[in-house]
Short mmCIF file of C-alpha atoms and ligand atoms in Angstrom, two decimals:
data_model
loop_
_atom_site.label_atom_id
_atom_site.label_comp_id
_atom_site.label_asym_id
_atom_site.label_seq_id
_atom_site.Cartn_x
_atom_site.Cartn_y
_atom_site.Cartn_z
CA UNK A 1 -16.84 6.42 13.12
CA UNK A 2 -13.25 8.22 12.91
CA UNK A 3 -12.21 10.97 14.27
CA UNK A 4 -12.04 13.41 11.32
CA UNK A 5 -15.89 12.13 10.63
CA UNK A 6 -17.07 13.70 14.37
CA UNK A 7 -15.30 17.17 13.70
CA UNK A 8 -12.83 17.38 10.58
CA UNK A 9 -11.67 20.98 11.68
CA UNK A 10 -10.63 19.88 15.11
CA UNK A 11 -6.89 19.02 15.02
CA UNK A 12 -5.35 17.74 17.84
CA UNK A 13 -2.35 19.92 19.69
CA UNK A 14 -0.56 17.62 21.68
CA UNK A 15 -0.57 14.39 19.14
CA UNK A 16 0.96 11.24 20.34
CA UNK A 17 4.61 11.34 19.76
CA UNK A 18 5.51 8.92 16.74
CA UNK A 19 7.01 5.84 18.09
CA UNK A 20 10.54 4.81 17.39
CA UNK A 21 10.62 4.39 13.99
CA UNK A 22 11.32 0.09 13.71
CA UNK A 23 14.36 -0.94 12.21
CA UNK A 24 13.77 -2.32 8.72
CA UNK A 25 16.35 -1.32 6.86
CA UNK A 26 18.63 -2.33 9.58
CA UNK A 27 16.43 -5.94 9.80
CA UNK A 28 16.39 -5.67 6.04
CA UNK A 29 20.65 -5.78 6.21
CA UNK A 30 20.57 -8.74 8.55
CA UNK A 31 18.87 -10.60 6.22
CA UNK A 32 21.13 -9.68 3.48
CA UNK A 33 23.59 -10.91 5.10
CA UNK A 34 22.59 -14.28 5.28
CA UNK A 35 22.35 -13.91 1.57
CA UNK A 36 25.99 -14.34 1.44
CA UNK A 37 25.41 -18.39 1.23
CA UNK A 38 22.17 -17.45 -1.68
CA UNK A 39 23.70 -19.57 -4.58
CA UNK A 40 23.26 -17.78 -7.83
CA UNK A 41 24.04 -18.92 -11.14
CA UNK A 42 27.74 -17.82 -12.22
CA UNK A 43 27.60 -14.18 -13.98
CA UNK A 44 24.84 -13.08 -11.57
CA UNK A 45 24.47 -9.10 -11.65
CA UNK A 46 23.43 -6.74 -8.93
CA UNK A 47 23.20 -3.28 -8.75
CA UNK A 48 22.12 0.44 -8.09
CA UNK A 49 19.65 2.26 -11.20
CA UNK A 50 18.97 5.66 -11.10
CA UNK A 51 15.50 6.65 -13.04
CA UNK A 52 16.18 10.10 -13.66
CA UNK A 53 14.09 12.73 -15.33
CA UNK A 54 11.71 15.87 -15.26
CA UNK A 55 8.87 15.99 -13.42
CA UNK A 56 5.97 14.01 -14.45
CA UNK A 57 7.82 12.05 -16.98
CA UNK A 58 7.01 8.70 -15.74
CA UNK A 59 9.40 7.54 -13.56
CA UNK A 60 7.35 6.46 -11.24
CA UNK A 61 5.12 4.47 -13.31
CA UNK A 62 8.07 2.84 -15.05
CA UNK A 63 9.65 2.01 -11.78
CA UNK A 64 6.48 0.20 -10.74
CA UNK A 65 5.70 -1.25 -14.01
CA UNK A 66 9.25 -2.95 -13.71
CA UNK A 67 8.95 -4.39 -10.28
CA UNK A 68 5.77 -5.23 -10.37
CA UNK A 69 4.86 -3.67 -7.42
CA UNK A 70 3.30 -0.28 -6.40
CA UNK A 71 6.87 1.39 -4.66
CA UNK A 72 6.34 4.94 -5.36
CA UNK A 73 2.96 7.22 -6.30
CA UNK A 74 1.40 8.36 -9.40
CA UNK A 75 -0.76 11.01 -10.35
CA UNK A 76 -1.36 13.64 -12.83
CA UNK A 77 0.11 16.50 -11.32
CA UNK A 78 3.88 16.90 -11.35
CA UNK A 79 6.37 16.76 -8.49
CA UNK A 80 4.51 14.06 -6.33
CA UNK A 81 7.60 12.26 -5.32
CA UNK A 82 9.69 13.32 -3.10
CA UNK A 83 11.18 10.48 -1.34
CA UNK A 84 13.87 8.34 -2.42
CA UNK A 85 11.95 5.23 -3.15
CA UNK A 86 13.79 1.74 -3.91
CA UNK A 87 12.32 -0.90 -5.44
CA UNK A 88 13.72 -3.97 -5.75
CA UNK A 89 13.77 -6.27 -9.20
CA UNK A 90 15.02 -10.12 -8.77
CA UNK A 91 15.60 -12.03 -12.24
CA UNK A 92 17.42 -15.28 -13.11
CA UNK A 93 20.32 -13.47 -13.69
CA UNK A 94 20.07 -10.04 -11.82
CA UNK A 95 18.99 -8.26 -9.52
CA UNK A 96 18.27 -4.46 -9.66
CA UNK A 97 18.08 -1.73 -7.40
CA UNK A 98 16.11 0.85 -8.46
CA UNK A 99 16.32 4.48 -7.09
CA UNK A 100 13.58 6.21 -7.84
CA UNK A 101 15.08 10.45 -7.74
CA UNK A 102 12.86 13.66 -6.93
CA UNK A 103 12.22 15.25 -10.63
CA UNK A 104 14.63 18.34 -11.26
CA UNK A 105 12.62 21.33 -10.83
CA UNK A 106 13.21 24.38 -11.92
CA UNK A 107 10.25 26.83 -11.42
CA UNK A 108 9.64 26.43 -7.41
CA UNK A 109 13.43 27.20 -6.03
CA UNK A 110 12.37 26.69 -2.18
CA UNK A 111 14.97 25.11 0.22
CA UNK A 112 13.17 21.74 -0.86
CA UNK A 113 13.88 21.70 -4.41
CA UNK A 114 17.30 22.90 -3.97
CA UNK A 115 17.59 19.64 -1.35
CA UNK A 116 16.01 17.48 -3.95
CA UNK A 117 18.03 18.59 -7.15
CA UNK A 118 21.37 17.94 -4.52
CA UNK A 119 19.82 14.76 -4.03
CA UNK A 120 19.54 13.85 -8.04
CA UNK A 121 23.65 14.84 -8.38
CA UNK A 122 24.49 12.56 -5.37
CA UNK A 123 22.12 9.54 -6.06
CA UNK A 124 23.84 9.99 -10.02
CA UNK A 125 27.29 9.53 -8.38
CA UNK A 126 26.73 6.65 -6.42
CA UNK A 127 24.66 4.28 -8.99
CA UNK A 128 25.81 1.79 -11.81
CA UNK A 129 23.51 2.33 -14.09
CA UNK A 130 21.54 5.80 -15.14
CA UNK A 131 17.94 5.99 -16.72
CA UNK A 132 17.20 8.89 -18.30
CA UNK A 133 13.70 9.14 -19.47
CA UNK A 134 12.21 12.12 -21.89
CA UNK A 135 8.90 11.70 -23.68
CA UNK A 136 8.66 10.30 -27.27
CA UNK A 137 7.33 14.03 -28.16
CA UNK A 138 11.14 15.08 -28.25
CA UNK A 139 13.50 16.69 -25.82
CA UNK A 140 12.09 19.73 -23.80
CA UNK A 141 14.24 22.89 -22.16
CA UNK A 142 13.36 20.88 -18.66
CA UNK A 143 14.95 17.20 -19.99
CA UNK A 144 18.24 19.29 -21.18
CA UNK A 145 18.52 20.21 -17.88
CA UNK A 146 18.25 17.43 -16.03
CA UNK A 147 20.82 15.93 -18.74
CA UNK A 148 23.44 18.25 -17.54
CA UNK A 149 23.53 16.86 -14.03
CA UNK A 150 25.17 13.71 -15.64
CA UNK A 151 28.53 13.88 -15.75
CA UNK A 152 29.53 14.61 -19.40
CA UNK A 153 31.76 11.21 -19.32
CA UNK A 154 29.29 9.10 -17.86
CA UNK A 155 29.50 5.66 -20.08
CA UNK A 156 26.46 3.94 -17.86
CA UNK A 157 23.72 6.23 -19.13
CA UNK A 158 20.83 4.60 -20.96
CA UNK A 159 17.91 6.84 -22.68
CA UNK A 160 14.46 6.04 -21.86
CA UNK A 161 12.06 6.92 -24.61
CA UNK A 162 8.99 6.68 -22.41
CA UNK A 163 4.94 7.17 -23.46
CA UNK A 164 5.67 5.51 -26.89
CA UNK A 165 1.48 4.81 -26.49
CA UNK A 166 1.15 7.60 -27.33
CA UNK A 167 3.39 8.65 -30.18
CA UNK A 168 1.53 9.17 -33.79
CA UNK A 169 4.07 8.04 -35.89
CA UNK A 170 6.39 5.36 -34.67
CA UNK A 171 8.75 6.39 -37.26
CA UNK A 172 9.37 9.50 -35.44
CA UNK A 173 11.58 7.78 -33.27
CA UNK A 174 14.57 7.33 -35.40
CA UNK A 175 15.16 10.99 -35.86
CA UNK A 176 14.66 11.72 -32.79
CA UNK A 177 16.89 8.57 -31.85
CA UNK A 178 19.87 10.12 -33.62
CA UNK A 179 19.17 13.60 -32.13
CA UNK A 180 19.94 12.54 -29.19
CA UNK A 181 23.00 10.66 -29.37
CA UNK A 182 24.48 13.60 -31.14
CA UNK A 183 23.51 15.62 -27.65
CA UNK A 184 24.83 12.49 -25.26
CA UNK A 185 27.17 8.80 -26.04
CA UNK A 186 24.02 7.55 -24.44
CA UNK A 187 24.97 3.67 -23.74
CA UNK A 188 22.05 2.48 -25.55
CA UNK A 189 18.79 4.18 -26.63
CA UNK A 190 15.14 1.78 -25.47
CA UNK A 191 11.98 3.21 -26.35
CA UNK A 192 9.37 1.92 -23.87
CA UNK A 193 5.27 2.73 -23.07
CA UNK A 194 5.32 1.44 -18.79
CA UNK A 195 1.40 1.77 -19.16
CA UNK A 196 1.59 -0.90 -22.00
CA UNK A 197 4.02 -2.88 -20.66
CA UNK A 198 6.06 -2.34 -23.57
CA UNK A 199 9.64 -3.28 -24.50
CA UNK A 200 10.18 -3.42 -20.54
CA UNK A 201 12.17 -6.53 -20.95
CA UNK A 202 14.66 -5.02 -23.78
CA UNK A 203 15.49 -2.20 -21.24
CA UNK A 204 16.33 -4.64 -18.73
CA UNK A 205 18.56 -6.04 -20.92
CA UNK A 206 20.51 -3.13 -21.86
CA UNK A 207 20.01 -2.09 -18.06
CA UNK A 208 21.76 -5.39 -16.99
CA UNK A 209 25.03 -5.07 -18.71
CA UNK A 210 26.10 -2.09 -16.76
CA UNK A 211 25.51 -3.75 -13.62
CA UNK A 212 28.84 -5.68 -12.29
CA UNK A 213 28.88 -9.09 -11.47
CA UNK A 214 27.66 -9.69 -7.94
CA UNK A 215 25.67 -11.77 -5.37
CA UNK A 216 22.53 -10.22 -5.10
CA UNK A 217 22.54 -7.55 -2.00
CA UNK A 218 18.43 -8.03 -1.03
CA UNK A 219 16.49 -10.86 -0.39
CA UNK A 220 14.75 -11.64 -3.28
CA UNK A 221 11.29 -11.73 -1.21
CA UNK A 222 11.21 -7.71 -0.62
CA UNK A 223 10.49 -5.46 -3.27
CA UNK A 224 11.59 -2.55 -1.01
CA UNK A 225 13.54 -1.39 1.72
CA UNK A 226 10.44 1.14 2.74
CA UNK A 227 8.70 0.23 5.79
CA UNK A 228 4.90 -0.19 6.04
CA UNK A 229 4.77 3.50 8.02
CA UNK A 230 6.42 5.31 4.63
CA UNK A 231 3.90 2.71 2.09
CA UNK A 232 0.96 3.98 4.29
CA UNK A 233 2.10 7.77 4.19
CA UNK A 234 2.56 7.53 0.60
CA UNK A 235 -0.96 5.64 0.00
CA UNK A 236 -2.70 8.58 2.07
CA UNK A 237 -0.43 11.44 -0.23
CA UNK A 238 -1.71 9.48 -2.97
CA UNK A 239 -5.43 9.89 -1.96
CA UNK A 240 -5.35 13.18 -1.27
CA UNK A 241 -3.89 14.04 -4.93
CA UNK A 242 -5.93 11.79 -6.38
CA UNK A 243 -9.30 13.51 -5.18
CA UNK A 244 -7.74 16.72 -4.92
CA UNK A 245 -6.07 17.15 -8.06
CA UNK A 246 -5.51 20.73 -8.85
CA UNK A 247 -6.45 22.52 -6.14
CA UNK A 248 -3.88 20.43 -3.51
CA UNK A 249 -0.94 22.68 -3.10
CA UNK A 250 2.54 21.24 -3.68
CA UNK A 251 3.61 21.94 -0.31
CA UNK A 252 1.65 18.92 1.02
CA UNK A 253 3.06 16.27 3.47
CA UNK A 254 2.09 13.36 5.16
CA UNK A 255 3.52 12.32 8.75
CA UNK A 256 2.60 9.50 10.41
CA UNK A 257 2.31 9.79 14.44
CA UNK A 258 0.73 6.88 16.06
CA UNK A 259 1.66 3.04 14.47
CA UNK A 260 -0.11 0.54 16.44
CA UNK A 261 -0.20 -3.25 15.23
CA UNK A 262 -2.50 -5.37 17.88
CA UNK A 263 -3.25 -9.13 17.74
CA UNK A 264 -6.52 -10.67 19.37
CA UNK A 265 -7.44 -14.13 19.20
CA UNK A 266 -5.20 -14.43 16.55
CA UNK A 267 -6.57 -11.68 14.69
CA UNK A 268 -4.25 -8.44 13.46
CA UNK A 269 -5.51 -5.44 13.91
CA UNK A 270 -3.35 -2.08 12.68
CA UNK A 271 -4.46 1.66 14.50
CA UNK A 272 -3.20 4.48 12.64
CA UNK A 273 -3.05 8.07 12.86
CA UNK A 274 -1.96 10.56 10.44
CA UNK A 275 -1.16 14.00 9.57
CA UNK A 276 -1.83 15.27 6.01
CA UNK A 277 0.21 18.91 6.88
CA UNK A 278 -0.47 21.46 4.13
CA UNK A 279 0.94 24.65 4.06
CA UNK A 280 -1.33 27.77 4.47
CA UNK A 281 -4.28 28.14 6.52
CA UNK A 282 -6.08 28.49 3.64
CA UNK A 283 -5.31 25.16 2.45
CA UNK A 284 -7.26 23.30 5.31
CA UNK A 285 -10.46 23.74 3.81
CA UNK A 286 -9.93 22.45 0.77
CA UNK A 287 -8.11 19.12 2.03
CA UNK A 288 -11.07 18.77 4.67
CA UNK A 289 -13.78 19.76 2.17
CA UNK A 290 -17.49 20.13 3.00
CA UNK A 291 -18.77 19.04 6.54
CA UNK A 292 -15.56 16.97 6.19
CA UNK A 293 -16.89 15.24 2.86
CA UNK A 294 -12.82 14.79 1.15
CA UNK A 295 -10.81 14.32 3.93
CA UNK A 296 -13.32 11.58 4.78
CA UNK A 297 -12.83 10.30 1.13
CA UNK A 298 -9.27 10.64 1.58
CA UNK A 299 -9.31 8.54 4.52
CA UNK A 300 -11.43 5.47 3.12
CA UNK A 301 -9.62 5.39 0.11
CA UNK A 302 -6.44 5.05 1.56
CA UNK A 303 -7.91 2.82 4.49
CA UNK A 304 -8.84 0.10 2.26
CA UNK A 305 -5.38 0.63 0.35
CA UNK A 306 -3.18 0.06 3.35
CA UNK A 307 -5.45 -2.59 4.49
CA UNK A 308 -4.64 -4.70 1.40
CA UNK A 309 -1.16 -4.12 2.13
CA UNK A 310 -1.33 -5.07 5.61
CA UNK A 311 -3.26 -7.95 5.08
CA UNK A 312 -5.25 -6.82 8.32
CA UNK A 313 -8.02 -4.41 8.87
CA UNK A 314 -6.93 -0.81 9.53
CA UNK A 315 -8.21 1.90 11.70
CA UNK A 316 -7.05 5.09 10.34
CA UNK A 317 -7.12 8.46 11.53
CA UNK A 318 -5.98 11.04 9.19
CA UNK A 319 -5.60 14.68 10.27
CA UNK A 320 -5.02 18.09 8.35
CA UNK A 321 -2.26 20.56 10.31
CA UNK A 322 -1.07 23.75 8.78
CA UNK A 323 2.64 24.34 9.02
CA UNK A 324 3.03 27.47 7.45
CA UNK A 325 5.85 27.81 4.79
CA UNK A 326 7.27 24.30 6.02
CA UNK A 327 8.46 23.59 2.23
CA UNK A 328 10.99 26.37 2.86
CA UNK A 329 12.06 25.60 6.22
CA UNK A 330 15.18 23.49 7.07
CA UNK A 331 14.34 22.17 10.14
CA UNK A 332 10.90 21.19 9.10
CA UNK A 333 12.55 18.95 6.21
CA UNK A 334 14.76 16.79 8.83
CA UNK A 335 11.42 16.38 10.98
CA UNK A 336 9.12 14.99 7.86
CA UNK A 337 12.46 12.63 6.46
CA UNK A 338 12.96 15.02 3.49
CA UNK A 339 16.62 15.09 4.67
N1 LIG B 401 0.23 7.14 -21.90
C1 LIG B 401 1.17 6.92 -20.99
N2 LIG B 401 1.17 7.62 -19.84
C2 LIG B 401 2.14 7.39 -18.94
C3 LIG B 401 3.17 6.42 -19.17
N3 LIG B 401 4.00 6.44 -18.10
C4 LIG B 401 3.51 7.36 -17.25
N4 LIG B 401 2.39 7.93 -17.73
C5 LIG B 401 1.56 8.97 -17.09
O1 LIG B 401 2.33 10.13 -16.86
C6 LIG B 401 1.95 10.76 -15.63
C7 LIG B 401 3.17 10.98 -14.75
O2 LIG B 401 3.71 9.72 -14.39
P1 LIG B 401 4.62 9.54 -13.08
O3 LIG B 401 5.12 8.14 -13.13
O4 LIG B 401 3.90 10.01 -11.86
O5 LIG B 401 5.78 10.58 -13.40
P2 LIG B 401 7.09 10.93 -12.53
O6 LIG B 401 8.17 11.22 -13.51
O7 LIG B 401 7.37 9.88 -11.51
O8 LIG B 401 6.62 12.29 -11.86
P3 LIG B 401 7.24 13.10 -10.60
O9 LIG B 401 6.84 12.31 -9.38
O10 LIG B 401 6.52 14.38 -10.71
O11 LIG B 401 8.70 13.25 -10.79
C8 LIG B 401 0.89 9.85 -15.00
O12 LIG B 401 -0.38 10.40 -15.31
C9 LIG B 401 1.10 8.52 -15.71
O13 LIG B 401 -0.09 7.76 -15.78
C10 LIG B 401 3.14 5.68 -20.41
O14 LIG B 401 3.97 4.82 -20.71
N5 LIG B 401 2.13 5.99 -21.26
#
């Protein structure tokens, strides 16, 4: 039985501080350098791709559907991710680093947003290749705007047509094809459906021409440079917007504060505890639900999630803390990594 199962409400005041977070990125750079001696067949390509669009668009799902792994969250309600997320794509003849970017929003304008729409222009400036996606139901007031963060010269800009599964009449596409180069000298235009696995391959293609000619910078192996601690915090945000749906408040965060990874007699063991931190008062019950019934939910869910990605049984804790008004709140951003 788990903590939030004896008394949900209870929250802990002096938690654990979390341990020093381990180095994977910096292991993750040792190992690329050794890639150095990695042959690769002449005319390899590596390189940084931006997946750019408004909220709830489908980046994430496109990101995954290309690497083939689960790097970032989905769910129905918009503005879920708020990390940076890279996943990493190895081919014959490429390799691509996606950069998964916060969508552009425009209606909440709290000290996060405005953080996450500086992070869109800065990731833009720093990639080779830029994905725009809008939905195959045409260009919206919210796309346009996330199309004028892109420099107007850009010449590595590709346009996404995403959700093609569910367009009526495939023959809309051409009109709305032309309409858009007419707004941008997109580089090419790919229309694609990630849930159907569609066309995926032809955007690669187009996708791998901007990159330049390079050894590949990750190993191959790793599909991202997030550790385990950010997967597992992500798997529990997932959860909790999964069950939730409309009544979880935006402002919802997920820290993690004890990481413990145990062998015995050869056996692996992981003991976690998190905090799901919401952002009123008022917000606690609902996360925590009756006699404890979703938070419980929550935590099973996501238990037997980061179990499978552990490839160990997991205890998990998972707590609810109310940190009022941290979405607008500076320092509280640099404490949960929304920096
Ligand atoms: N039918 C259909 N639905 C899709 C497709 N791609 C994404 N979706 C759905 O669109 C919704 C939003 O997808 P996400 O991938 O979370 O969107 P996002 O752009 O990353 O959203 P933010 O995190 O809010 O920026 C989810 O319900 C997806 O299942 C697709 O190709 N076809």
């Amino acid at each position: 039985m788990t903590k939030e199962m004896k008394n949900p409400q209870e929250v802990p005041e002096t938690q654990e501080p979390a341990p020093a977070s381990e180095n994977d990125f910096e292991a993750m750079l040792a190992r690329a350098g050794a890639l150095n001696s990695v042959k690769v067949p002449e005319g390899f390509r590596c390189g940084y791709v931006a997946v750019v669009g408004r909220p709830n668009v489908g980046k994430s799902t496109l990101i995954n559907a290309l690497v083939g792994e689960k790097v970032s969250i989905t769910s129905k309600k918009p503005q879920t991710t708020r990390n940076r997320v890279l996943g990493v794509l190895t081919t014959e003849m490429a390799q691509f680093i996606f950069v998964d970017t916060p969508g552009f929003q425009t209606k909440v304008k709290t000290q996060l947003t405005r953080r996450m729409n500086r992070s869109v222009r800065s990731t833009l400036g720093e990639v080779d290749a830029i994905v725009l996606l809008i939905e195959s139901s045409g260009w919206r007031p919210a796309d346009l705007e996330v199309l004028s963060l892109i420099p107007k010269d850009a010449s590595n800009v590709i346009l996404a047509i995403s959700k093609t599964d569910l367009a009526k009449d495939r023959n809309a596409m051409l009109p709305l094809m032309a309409d858009s180069m007419r707004r941008f000298p997109f580089a090419s235009i790919v229309p694609v459906s990630a849930e159907k696995h569609r066309q995926l391959d032809d955007l690669l293609k187009e996708i791998e021409k901007l990159l330049p000619e390079s050894i590949p910078y990750f190993d191959p192996e790793l599909y991202t440079d997030k550790s385990p601690r950010f997967i597992a915090a992500e798997t529990i945000r997932e959860k909790a917007f999964r069950l939730l749906g409309d009544e979880l408040p935006y402002g919802t965060a997920v820290t993690i504060d004890r990481w413990k990874e145990t062998e015995e007699n050869g056996e692996r063991h992981a003991d976690i505890v998190a905090t799901l931190i919401v952002d009123r008062e008022s917000h606690k019950p609902i996360v925590i639900g009756e006699k404890g019934a979703k938070l419980r939910e929550i935590s099973r869910l996501a238990r037997a999630d980061i179990a499978e990605q552990l490839g160990c049984p997991v205890h998990l804790e998972v707590w609810v803390r109310v940190r009022r008004g941290w979405s607008d709140d500076v320092k509280a951003l640099k404490t949960l990594g929304y920096d």
